[in-house]
XYZ file of C-alpha atoms in Angstrom:
538
model
C 89.233 110.835 65.911
C 85.742 112.204 65.772
C 83.948 109.033 64.933
C 84.241 105.414 65.992
C 83.231 102.222 64.313
C 81.010 99.170 64.398
C 82.796 95.835 64.302
C 81.910 93.012 61.947
C 79.121 91.074 63.614
C 78.744 87.367 63.889
C 76.923 84.816 66.041
C 79.113 82.679 68.240
C 77.915 79.098 68.608
C 78.676 77.828 72.091
C 79.387 74.159 72.625
C 79.270 72.084 75.774
C 82.746 71.572 77.168
C 84.046 69.159 79.755
C 86.384 70.893 82.166
C 89.212 69.061 83.881
C 90.361 71.415 86.597
C 93.851 71.264 87.993
C 94.398 69.532 91.302
C 95.339 71.864 94.127
C 98.783 71.173 95.469
C 100.044 69.846 92.159
C 99.102 72.651 89.756
C 98.824 76.129 91.142
C 95.826 78.013 89.815
C 96.683 81.087 87.773
C 94.448 83.721 86.244
C 95.481 85.662 83.155
C 92.876 86.140 80.465
C 91.248 82.948 81.836
C 91.471 81.036 85.091
C 89.643 78.770 87.539
C 86.521 80.945 87.407
C 86.903 82.339 83.867
C 86.522 79.821 81.051
C 87.722 80.395 77.507
C 84.166 79.674 76.368
C 82.894 82.592 78.436
C 85.380 84.804 76.594
C 84.073 83.670 73.213
C 86.488 80.810 72.481
C 84.486 77.619 73.116
C 87.058 75.224 71.644
C 90.051 76.626 73.526
C 91.740 75.403 76.695
C 92.817 77.555 79.612
C 96.478 76.766 80.238
C 98.219 76.382 83.579
C 99.318 79.993 83.283
C 95.864 81.428 82.563
C 95.795 81.930 78.775
C 93.444 80.528 76.132
C 94.775 78.444 73.265
C 95.000 75.035 71.641
C 97.598 72.285 71.642
C 99.555 70.563 74.361
C 100.833 73.771 75.927
C 97.248 74.800 76.667
C 95.223 71.553 76.823
C 97.842 69.269 78.382
C 99.144 68.973 81.908
C 97.569 71.390 84.377
C 94.960 72.606 81.883
C 92.473 74.558 84.003
C 89.317 74.254 81.882
C 88.067 73.628 78.367
C 88.547 70.465 76.243
C 91.632 69.424 78.224
C 93.444 66.347 76.909
C 95.011 65.484 80.257
C 93.331 64.934 83.560
C 94.830 65.876 86.892
C 98.578 65.964 87.036
C 100.358 62.692 87.809
C 101.395 62.006 91.345
C 104.978 62.888 90.529
C 104.765 65.625 87.984
C 107.859 66.761 86.123
C 109.520 69.804 87.679
C 107.965 73.085 86.577
C 109.874 75.446 84.322
C 111.977 78.028 86.175
C 109.590 80.781 85.184
C 106.110 80.943 83.655
C 105.744 81.630 79.956
C 105.635 85.179 78.706
C 102.320 86.904 79.385
C 102.154 87.288 75.598
C 101.998 83.602 74.516
C 102.265 82.654 70.852
C 98.843 83.616 69.480
C 96.679 80.682 68.386
C 94.501 80.821 65.312
C 91.091 82.462 65.828
C 88.269 80.044 66.633
C 86.566 80.716 63.322
C 89.469 79.192 61.434
C 90.557 82.291 59.539
C 94.311 82.064 59.247
C 95.735 85.293 60.581
C 97.881 86.064 63.579
C 99.975 88.902 64.927
C 102.229 88.609 61.891
C 99.395 88.873 59.392
C 100.228 90.302 55.995
C 100.529 94.059 55.881
C 97.984 94.133 53.074
C 95.208 92.554 55.139
C 94.535 94.986 57.962
C 91.032 95.585 59.221
C 91.093 98.134 62.019
C 88.452 98.956 64.631
C 88.590 101.900 67.011
C 87.190 101.038 70.448
C 85.696 103.913 72.443
C 86.918 103.335 75.967
C 83.929 105.110 77.520
C 81.421 102.762 75.895
C 80.254 99.190 76.440
C 82.771 96.389 76.006
C 82.550 94.547 72.688
C 81.455 90.952 72.368
C 83.385 88.317 70.406
C 80.853 88.596 67.593
C 81.722 92.278 67.265
C 85.502 92.062 67.276
C 86.243 88.627 65.852
C 87.226 89.535 62.284
C 89.531 92.437 63.091
C 93.303 92.368 62.880
C 93.771 95.555 64.919
C 91.783 97.030 67.804
C 92.707 100.613 68.662
C 91.773 101.886 72.124
C 90.574 105.480 71.863
C 91.759 107.518 73.596
C 94.512 108.399 76.019
C 94.085 112.141 76.606
C 95.353 114.984 78.787
C 91.984 116.508 79.676
C 88.762 115.880 81.506
C 85.635 116.216 79.430
C 83.391 119.281 79.651
C 80.394 120.087 77.424
C 81.652 123.379 75.970
C 85.430 123.150 76.262
C 87.448 120.314 77.732
C 89.519 120.984 80.847
C 93.127 120.682 79.688
C 95.870 119.541 82.024
C 98.478 122.269 81.673
C 101.291 119.775 82.279
C 99.955 117.406 79.600
C 99.511 114.736 82.266
C 97.729 111.546 81.233
C 96.287 108.840 83.460
C 98.735 106.027 84.202
C 96.086 103.453 83.294
C 93.855 103.894 80.253
C 90.314 102.474 80.294
C 89.622 99.778 77.705
C 85.825 99.962 77.712
C 83.019 100.887 80.118
C 85.411 103.556 81.463
C 87.353 100.760 83.157
C 90.549 98.870 82.578
C 89.926 95.323 81.333
C 93.232 93.533 81.017
C 91.589 90.145 80.568
C 89.865 91.409 77.428
C 93.106 92.831 76.019
C 94.842 89.516 76.735
C 92.041 87.642 75.008
C 92.245 89.812 71.899
C 95.988 89.347 71.703
C 95.757 85.609 72.291
C 93.415 85.477 69.289
C 96.117 86.983 67.078
C 94.995 90.599 67.101
C 97.126 93.613 67.801
C 95.790 96.060 70.373
C 97.025 99.616 69.919
C 96.606 102.652 72.149
C 95.533 105.897 70.467
C 96.580 109.225 71.956
C 94.754 112.418 71.025
C 91.495 112.699 69.128
C 89.243 115.641 68.434
C 88.781 116.403 72.132
C 92.410 117.488 72.320
C 91.729 120.193 69.742
C 90.704 120.454 66.097
C 91.586 122.769 63.222
C 88.021 123.109 61.931
C 85.829 126.149 62.394
C 84.016 126.389 65.718
C 86.213 124.039 67.739
C 87.070 125.381 71.204
C 89.609 122.831 72.428
C 93.345 123.529 72.588
C 94.784 120.871 74.906
C 97.571 120.083 72.446
C 99.082 123.491 73.271
C 100.013 122.302 76.759
C 101.840 119.236 75.414
C 104.236 121.219 73.237
C 107.748 121.036 74.668
C 106.851 118.063 76.870
C 107.528 115.337 74.302
C 110.083 113.472 76.440
C 107.819 113.002 79.443
C 104.759 112.341 77.292
C 106.557 109.638 75.303
C 107.820 108.070 78.535
C 104.320 108.026 80.011
C 102.744 106.543 76.878
C 105.365 103.800 76.610
C 104.872 102.988 80.291
C 101.151 102.502 79.637
C 101.923 100.318 76.622
C 104.178 98.124 78.743
C 101.876 97.896 81.750
C 98.687 97.230 79.772
C 100.320 95.015 77.144
C 99.466 97.123 74.113
C 101.121 96.402 70.773
C 101.821 99.985 69.820
C 100.626 103.576 69.651
C 98.556 105.712 67.272
C 98.829 109.507 67.252
C 95.562 111.179 66.263
C 96.465 114.836 65.703
C 93.788 116.964 64.011
C 94.962 120.345 65.307
C 96.887 123.201 63.693
C 100.608 123.235 62.905
C 100.960 125.840 60.100
C 98.745 128.882 60.756
C 101.375 131.115 59.194
C 101.110 129.110 55.999
C 98.571 126.618 54.675
C 96.318 126.898 57.760
C 96.117 130.684 57.884
C 93.091 131.923 59.810
C 92.468 128.632 61.610
C 92.678 127.533 65.261
C 91.602 130.825 66.868
C 91.199 128.882 70.127
C 94.966 128.442 70.470
C 96.611 129.670 73.651
C 99.725 131.747 74.157
C 101.638 128.445 74.316
C 101.018 127.783 70.622
C 103.445 128.510 67.801
C 103.795 126.740 64.463
C 107.353 125.791 65.341
C 106.285 124.242 68.647
C 103.522 122.245 66.965
C 105.780 120.963 64.193
C 108.564 120.132 66.636
C 106.051 118.280 68.783
C 104.864 116.057 65.910
C 108.411 115.267 64.840
C 109.906 114.821 68.289
C 107.070 112.772 69.776
C 107.180 110.355 66.832
C 110.946 109.976 67.126
C 110.963 109.556 70.897
C 108.157 107.005 70.803
C 110.065 104.905 68.271
C 113.260 105.000 70.313
C 111.495 104.217 73.581
C 109.364 101.440 72.075
C 112.440 99.784 70.588
C 114.213 100.036 73.938
C 111.184 98.574 75.695
C 111.230 95.597 73.337
C 114.836 94.864 74.268
C 113.921 95.038 77.945
C 110.699 93.041 78.015
C 111.298 90.620 75.132
C 108.184 91.624 73.178
C 107.840 88.946 70.477
C 105.084 90.068 68.096
C 107.161 91.934 65.547
C 108.217 95.418 66.522
C 105.897 97.679 68.483
C 103.688 99.464 65.960
C 103.637 103.240 65.559
C 101.172 105.087 63.339
C 99.445 108.433 62.793
C 95.865 109.066 61.628
C 96.022 112.402 59.757
C 93.177 114.093 57.907
C 93.479 114.174 54.106
C 93.375 117.975 54.302
C 96.640 117.858 56.279
C 98.372 115.683 53.681
C 97.819 117.916 50.665
C 99.768 119.235 49.005
C 102.740 116.970 49.615
C 104.691 120.064 50.625
C 102.489 120.458 53.718
C 104.385 120.535 56.985
C 102.614 117.479 58.426
C 103.286 115.448 55.257
C 106.957 116.360 55.346
C 107.258 115.546 59.055
C 105.750 112.103 58.486
C 107.958 111.557 55.444
C 111.064 112.404 57.445
C 109.932 109.938 60.118
C 108.673 107.189 57.796
C 111.256 104.712 59.082
C 109.681 105.135 62.517
C 106.168 104.408 61.227
C 104.687 100.971 60.585
C 101.690 102.219 58.614
C 99.454 105.266 58.222
C 95.689 105.688 58.722
C 94.834 108.666 56.485
C 91.250 109.914 56.631
C 90.131 110.070 52.989
C 86.921 111.879 53.946
C 87.601 115.468 54.953
C 86.498 116.913 51.618
C 89.763 116.969 49.692
C 89.080 113.579 48.095
C 85.662 112.052 47.386
C 86.408 108.683 45.858
C 82.913 107.409 46.651
C 81.554 109.956 44.134
C 84.461 110.547 41.743
C 85.824 107.023 41.744
C 89.308 106.151 42.938
C 90.971 107.824 39.979
C 88.617 110.755 39.414
C 88.038 114.242 40.781
C 85.320 116.859 40.492
C 83.312 116.481 43.666
C 86.666 116.341 45.425
C 89.476 118.784 44.791
C 91.807 115.941 43.858
C 91.552 112.234 43.153
C 92.040 109.642 45.863
C 94.493 107.962 43.501
C 96.651 111.075 43.487
C 96.744 111.304 47.279
C 97.195 107.557 47.746
C 100.054 107.595 45.218
C 101.669 110.498 47.038
C 101.491 108.663 50.358
C 102.586 105.268 49.026
C 105.376 106.453 46.735
C 106.593 109.704 48.282
C 105.790 109.782 51.986
C 106.656 106.076 52.059
C 109.173 104.582 49.647
C 107.009 102.703 47.118
C 105.146 100.981 49.980
C 101.365 100.992 49.348
C 100.993 98.258 51.980
C 101.620 100.946 54.611
C 98.644 103.109 53.580
C 95.268 102.103 55.071
C 92.362 103.685 53.164
C 89.840 105.427 55.418
C 86.110 105.734 54.643
C 83.372 107.618 56.467
C 80.087 105.741 56.528
C 78.025 108.560 58.009
C 78.331 111.793 59.989
C 80.506 113.321 57.263
C 77.685 115.097 55.455
C 79.343 118.462 56.152
C 82.061 117.546 53.667
C 79.840 115.346 51.488
C 82.036 112.367 52.295
C 79.634 109.647 53.431
C 80.183 106.434 51.463
C 77.674 103.607 51.251
C 78.556 99.936 50.975
C 78.574 99.643 47.204
C 80.686 102.772 46.867
C 83.253 101.548 49.390
C 83.597 98.182 47.691
C 83.958 99.870 44.299
C 86.701 102.154 45.592
C 88.650 99.279 47.140
C 88.308 97.080 44.075
C 89.422 99.962 41.836
C 92.329 100.613 44.191
C 93.478 97.026 43.705
C 93.546 97.238 39.913
C 94.625 100.867 39.534
C 97.528 101.373 37.123
C 97.835 97.653 36.322
C 97.719 96.613 39.968
C 100.253 99.093 41.297
C 98.426 99.153 44.649
C 97.088 95.590 44.714
C 98.952 95.047 47.990
C 97.542 98.075 49.766
C 97.411 98.524 53.510
C 93.735 97.686 53.995
C 90.718 99.791 54.881
C 88.898 101.331 57.804
C 85.427 102.845 58.122
C 84.461 105.777 60.311
C 81.185 105.663 62.323
C 79.331 108.045 64.689
C 79.026 107.004 68.321
C 76.451 109.207 69.993
C 73.520 107.059 71.136
C 70.512 108.915 69.769
C 67.624 106.546 68.974
C 66.050 108.778 66.337
C 69.159 110.065 64.580
C 70.854 108.642 61.534
C 72.791 105.453 62.062
C 73.452 104.206 58.530
C 75.669 101.137 58.447
C 77.997 99.990 55.691
C 77.152 96.471 54.548
C 80.111 95.605 52.422
C 79.319 92.628 50.189
C 81.902 90.075 49.276
C 82.841 88.493 46.001
C 84.344 85.229 44.910
C 82.069 83.013 46.969
C 80.778 79.976 45.165
C 77.719 79.873 47.402
C 75.266 82.341 45.913
C 72.387 82.981 48.318
C 68.785 82.429 47.619
C 66.416 85.323 48.184
C 65.482 85.580 51.807
C 61.720 85.253 52.174
C 61.590 87.880 54.928
C 63.445 90.530 52.944
C 61.564 93.009 50.829
C 62.551 94.132 47.373
C 65.234 96.788 47.253
C 63.840 100.296 46.918
C 65.478 103.674 47.205
C 64.553 105.514 50.387
C 66.049 107.983 52.839
C 63.149 107.857 55.291
C 63.323 106.963 58.961
C 61.349 103.778 59.573
C 59.951 101.911 62.563
C 61.461 98.611 63.606
C 62.817 96.552 66.463
C 66.294 97.261 65.127
C 67.901 99.126 62.264
C 68.032 95.901 60.265
C 64.394 95.104 61.035
C 63.312 98.624 60.027
C 65.280 98.414 56.800
C 64.590 94.871 55.666
C 60.868 94.967 56.384
C 60.544 98.569 55.174
C 58.744 99.502 58.377
C 56.329 102.446 58.618
C 57.883 105.826 57.880
C 58.401 107.866 61.057
C 59.585 111.271 62.148
C 59.950 110.438 65.836
C 59.426 107.659 68.363
C 55.801 108.753 68.787
C 55.045 107.583 65.242
C 56.079 103.986 65.919
C 54.137 101.052 67.388
C 54.956 99.849 70.866
C 58.117 97.771 70.981
C 59.740 99.478 68.009
C 61.953 102.509 67.538
C 62.254 105.176 64.868
C 65.466 104.212 63.074
C 67.308 105.708 60.156
C 67.988 102.858 57.754
C 71.125 102.457 55.681
C 71.494 105.514 53.493
C 69.810 105.229 50.081
C 68.304 101.799 50.714
C 65.238 100.168 52.150
C 65.045 96.433 51.780
C 68.005 94.115 52.027
C 71.090 95.882 50.757
C 72.987 92.604 50.844
C 70.387 90.861 48.709
C 69.939 93.912 46.509
C 73.533 94.362 45.460
C 74.016 91.974 42.563
C 75.983 90.279 41.186
C 78.126 90.920 44.283
C 76.010 89.406 47.052
C 76.514 88.212 50.577
C 75.993 84.548 51.346
C 74.648 85.290 54.773
C 70.923 85.099 55.422
C 69.049 87.936 57.036
C 68.207 85.759 60.025
C 71.927 85.321 60.685
C 72.784 88.997 60.548
C 73.614 90.677 63.782
C 70.676 92.877 64.792
C 71.216 95.703 67.235
C 68.877 98.198 68.782
C 68.646 101.563 67.098
C 70.794 103.035 69.815
C 74.334 103.237 68.566
C 76.971 100.710 69.527
C 80.597 101.765 69.402
C 81.803 99.525 66.617
C 82.503 100.373 63.048
C 81.981 99.082 59.595
C 79.865 96.234 58.293
C 76.721 94.286 59.105
C 78.235 90.924 58.270
C 79.123 87.939 60.374
C 82.737 86.917 60.709
C 82.717 84.362 57.913
C 81.508 87.093 55.585
C 84.108 89.433 57.014
C 86.830 86.955 56.212
C 85.552 86.545 52.659
C 85.516 90.328 52.391
C 89.116 90.540 53.518
C 90.157 87.848 51.043
C 88.245 89.647 48.297
C 89.757 93.023 49.035
C 93.279 91.978 49.867
C 94.133 88.972 47.699
């Protein structure tokens, strides 16, 4: 995918914990996501215990005998401890509830997904950035090395046996921590760097994967097993029908490309991944539902419903767990037309959503996750601000007497290039249904309409204080940067959107530097994120 996201932000309050380390000779030290030198508190879970086997959680299995650190309920093991079990617990222990108290786990309802794409070349996220998410998708596994003009494709479609998680490095402890907190961690294969169907793109690495579906599926499933992922996402934005609906596109294709090869690839890879993932589950005893398999197609590739990609996905719908359609490639513009309208867009989002929920899937709206673009989609006029996104999701819930009230959730697309003076608007989705209406924050200015760059210590500071207008860094006082504030607003968007308002104070909001982080969606802390999820999905 071309854009990544910003995770819901929150502040994590750390508490002082008393550690009761295991006694050497009686309890062997083990390191998984935690261990003798890695506390659960350091991973963002201050009230959790590190079990004998090196995983964070609560209850006797974690805080009892041989607890390594945290609020352990037992001291050192007794002189004559009971015999150990014949084998350690599965490296995927039953996920405890998140420390914030929000009640979701790996078997969360299918109508309450909140998905974040994690750029594996960027900085690792903090607990405050990932806490509220149900799914974290590692982007990407690829078959190329990056180059500025055209990526260097591996002509055998070879992919690295180990995929970086963040900071261009593997980080198994972080994956284990996410999963222990009830999240699913999915690997994404593909992305725009593999090749795109839009004008001007030079990449064609997909061509070299055609006909190699068996080996590719085997390699991807091996990575999933070795790095303990919960499934796979296929992000294919390349051509597949240049003799039909995509005539004149993908001039960068090689001699290896044909429509038939591309279509066979999409069908065969999906099928082989499902078969191999199911077989893996039998072998390794994976116990978090079935391994998840999804695609993230552009809306332009899903219309009309007779399109080849649509029909391939429909034929393979039993293999898919859900779909992540991008409702922001110009075909639909729900943020302007409303969920049920058209005009700015060629068709209504309701029409496409209905087609996906009722035709591609079999009357299963809970398998369709609605995708928004917060910024960087100006070329198609598809950027949606916070109020627009909330309106679309609320209209989706009540459309046609609640036909789609149990929809698959939502995701928000964000740019990732760290450019201090370029636009970094952020969606601040407000929540509803809270009985605690906030008082006006004394540091926030009145809401005014503005598209100007402004000086501030952070994007939030520039926006909420309506800092001096700037064109570049040279226009700003020392210690501040020239930031682009949230599109259309200067002043507190959360305080300005009434009667739907956030209960979080400006001082509690997560402030970042103007330089872009990798996470997507909203400037809310986790408690607000949970209220948002309850508002959107209940």
